């Protein structure tokens, strides 16, 4: 997730970097479609990206290849609790 200087999640984007990472490197691009207060990320073996959104209580799925225009493939509502972690099983 994208964090501000105080460590809080920035509503509306997930920054994507090119490896290798180095201090002071800017993101290659940011995913913004369907992102609303990202709190945690996870990836599965197929390379799919899962983003937990705190401001609208959802988990959003993105499929590779990723770009600034990546659409949300699936958005799952989470109505009973706040998502702080995502675990992906086999």
Short mmCIF file of the C-alpha atoms (twelve columns), coordinates in Angstrom:
data_MODEL
# 
_entry.id   MODEL 
# 
loop_
_atom_site.group_PDB 
_atom_site.id 
_atom_site.type_symbol 
_atom_site.label_atom_id 
_atom_site.label_alt_id 
_atom_site.label_comp_id 
_atom_site.label_asym_id 
_atom_site.label_seq_id 
_atom_site.Cartn_x 
_atom_site.Cartn_y 
_atom_site.Cartn_z 
_atom_site.pdbx_PDB_model_num 
ATOM 1  C CA . UNK A 1  0.000   0.000   0.000   1 
ATOM 2  C CA . UNK A 2  0.984   3.591   -0.390  1 
ATOM 3  C CA . UNK A 3  1.770   5.289   2.936   1 
ATOM 4  C CA . UNK A 4  2.224   8.938   3.784   1 
ATOM 5  C CA . UNK A 5  5.074   10.242  5.966   1 
ATOM 6  C CA . UNK A 6  3.182   9.341   9.160   1 
ATOM 7  C CA . UNK A 7  2.632   5.733   8.021   1 
ATOM 8  C CA . UNK A 8  -1.061  6.129   7.165   1 
ATOM 9  C CA . UNK A 9  -2.525  4.586   4.031   1 
ATOM 10 C CA . UNK A 10 -3.102  7.036   1.166   1 
ATOM 11 C CA . UNK A 11 -6.617  6.618   -0.235  1 
ATOM 12 C CA . UNK A 12 -6.824  5.691   -3.859  1 
ATOM 13 C CA . UNK A 13 -3.584  4.085   -5.064  1 
ATOM 14 C CA . UNK A 14 -1.171  1.165   -4.874  1 
ATOM 15 C CA . UNK A 15 2.340   2.110   -6.013  1 
ATOM 16 C CA . UNK A 16 4.187   -0.453  -8.153  1 
ATOM 17 C CA . UNK A 17 8.002   -0.448  -8.305  1 
ATOM 18 C CA . UNK A 18 10.519  -2.031  -10.651 1 
ATOM 19 C CA . UNK A 19 13.161  -4.275  -9.081  1 
ATOM 20 C CA . UNK A 20 15.772  -3.869  -7.751  1 
ATOM 21 C CA . UNK A 21 14.508  -1.341  -5.210  1 
ATOM 22 C CA . UNK A 22 16.756  1.487   -4.091  1 
ATOM 23 C CA . UNK A 23 16.342  4.471   -1.823  1 
ATOM 24 C CA . UNK A 24 14.716  7.457   -3.510  1 
ATOM 25 C CA . UNK A 25 13.307  5.485   -6.464  1 
ATOM 26 C CA . UNK A 26 9.921   6.636   -7.739  1 
ATOM 27 C CA . UNK A 27 7.158   4.116   -8.502  1 
ATOM 28 C CA . UNK A 28 6.954   2.795   -12.058 1 
ATOM 29 C CA . UNK A 29 3.191   3.441   -11.911 1 
ATOM 30 C CA . UNK A 30 0.231   3.406   -9.523  1 
ATOM 31 C CA . UNK A 31 -2.891  1.252   -9.704  1 
ATOM 32 C CA . UNK A 32 -5.909  3.414   -8.870  1 
ATOM 33 C CA . UNK A 33 -8.993  1.653   -10.293 1 
ATOM 34 C CA . UNK A 34 -11.019 0.221   -7.408  1 
ATOM 35 C CA . UNK A 35 -8.471  1.213   -4.744  1 
ATOM 36 C CA . UNK A 36 -9.923  2.990   -1.709  1 
ATOM 37 C CA . UNK A 37 -7.663  3.189   1.340   1 
ATOM 38 C CA . UNK A 38 -5.447  0.125   0.774   1 
ATOM 39 C CA . UNK A 39 -4.324  -1.526  4.003   1 
ATOM 40 C CA . UNK A 40 -2.706  -4.790  2.892   1 
ATOM 41 C CA . UNK A 41 -1.671  -6.672  -0.248  1 
ATOM 42 C CA . UNK A 42 -1.291  -10.340 -1.158  1 
ATOM 43 C CA . UNK A 43 -0.360  -12.269 -4.300  1 
ATOM 44 C CA . UNK A 44 -1.114  -15.834 -5.330  1 
ATOM 45 C CA . UNK A 45 1.008   -18.274 -7.360  1 
ATOM 46 C CA . UNK A 46 -0.608  -17.057 -10.604 1 
ATOM 47 C CA . UNK A 47 0.557   -13.513 -9.914  1 
ATOM 48 C CA . UNK A 48 -2.898  -12.160 -9.088  1 
ATOM 49 C CA . UNK A 49 -2.853  -9.179  -6.720  1 
ATOM 50 C CA . UNK A 50 -5.358  -8.854  -3.862  1 
ATOM 51 C CA . UNK A 51 -5.852  -5.437  -2.223  1 
ATOM 52 C CA . UNK A 52 -7.765  -4.928  1.035   1 
ATOM 53 C CA . UNK A 53 -9.485  -1.515  0.997   1 
ATOM 54 C CA . UNK A 54 -10.309 0.002   4.379   1 
ATOM 55 C CA . UNK A 55 -12.406 2.959   3.218   1 
ATOM 56 C CA . UNK A 56 -15.056 0.858   1.448   1 
ATOM 57 C CA . UNK A 57 -14.576 -2.513  3.249   1 
ATOM 58 C CA . UNK A 58 -13.670 -4.579  0.185   1 
ATOM 59 C CA . UNK A 59 -10.985 -6.894  -1.196  1 
ATOM 60 C CA . UNK A 60 -10.196 -6.206  -4.847  1 
ATOM 61 C CA . UNK A 61 -8.546  -8.656  -7.273  1 
ATOM 62 C CA . UNK A 62 -6.250  -7.584  -10.134 1 
ATOM 63 C CA . UNK A 63 -4.741  -9.897  -12.756 1 
ATOM 64 C CA . UNK A 64 -1.348  -9.465  -14.453 1 
ATOM 65 C CA . UNK A 65 0.048   -7.826  -16.444 1 
ATOM 66 C CA . UNK A 66 -0.335  -4.756  -14.229 1 
ATOM 67 C CA . UNK A 67 -0.428  -1.159  -15.425 1 
ATOM 68 C CA . UNK A 68 -1.780  2.209   -14.311 1 
ATOM 69 C CA . UNK A 69 -5.011  1.263   -16.114 1 
ATOM 70 C CA . UNK A 70 -5.391  -2.194  -14.516 1 
ATOM 71 C CA . UNK A 71 -9.105  -2.839  -13.951 1 
ATOM 72 C CA . UNK A 72 -10.489 -4.429  -10.815 1 
ATOM 73 C CA . UNK A 73 -11.461 -7.950  -11.946 1 
ATOM 74 C CA . UNK A 74 -13.486 -8.799  -8.826  1 
ATOM 75 C CA . UNK A 75 -14.431 -6.732  -5.778  1 
ATOM 76 C CA . UNK A 76 -15.575 -8.655  -2.708  1 
ATOM 77 C CA . UNK A 77 -17.526 -6.790  0.003   1 
ATOM 78 C CA . UNK A 78 -16.419 -7.415  3.588   1 
ATOM 79 C CA . UNK A 79 -19.317 -6.415  5.814   1 
ATOM 80 C CA . UNK A 80 -18.572 -7.944  9.218   1 
ATOM 81 C CA . UNK A 81 -15.091 -6.660  10.031  1 
ATOM 82 C CA . UNK A 82 -12.080 -4.578  8.975   1 
ATOM 83 C CA . UNK A 83 -9.446  -6.387  6.849   1 
ATOM 84 C CA . UNK A 84 -5.898  -6.114  8.234   1 
ATOM 85 C CA . UNK A 85 -4.340  -9.124  6.485   1 
ATOM 86 C CA . UNK A 86 -4.992  -11.431 3.532   1 
ATOM 87 C CA . UNK A 87 -3.916  -15.090 3.357   1 
ATOM 88 C CA . UNK A 88 -3.945  -16.932 0.037   1 
ATOM 89 C CA . UNK A 89 -4.146  -20.729 0.156   1 
ATOM 90 C CA . UNK A 90 -3.380  -23.410 -2.423  1 
# 
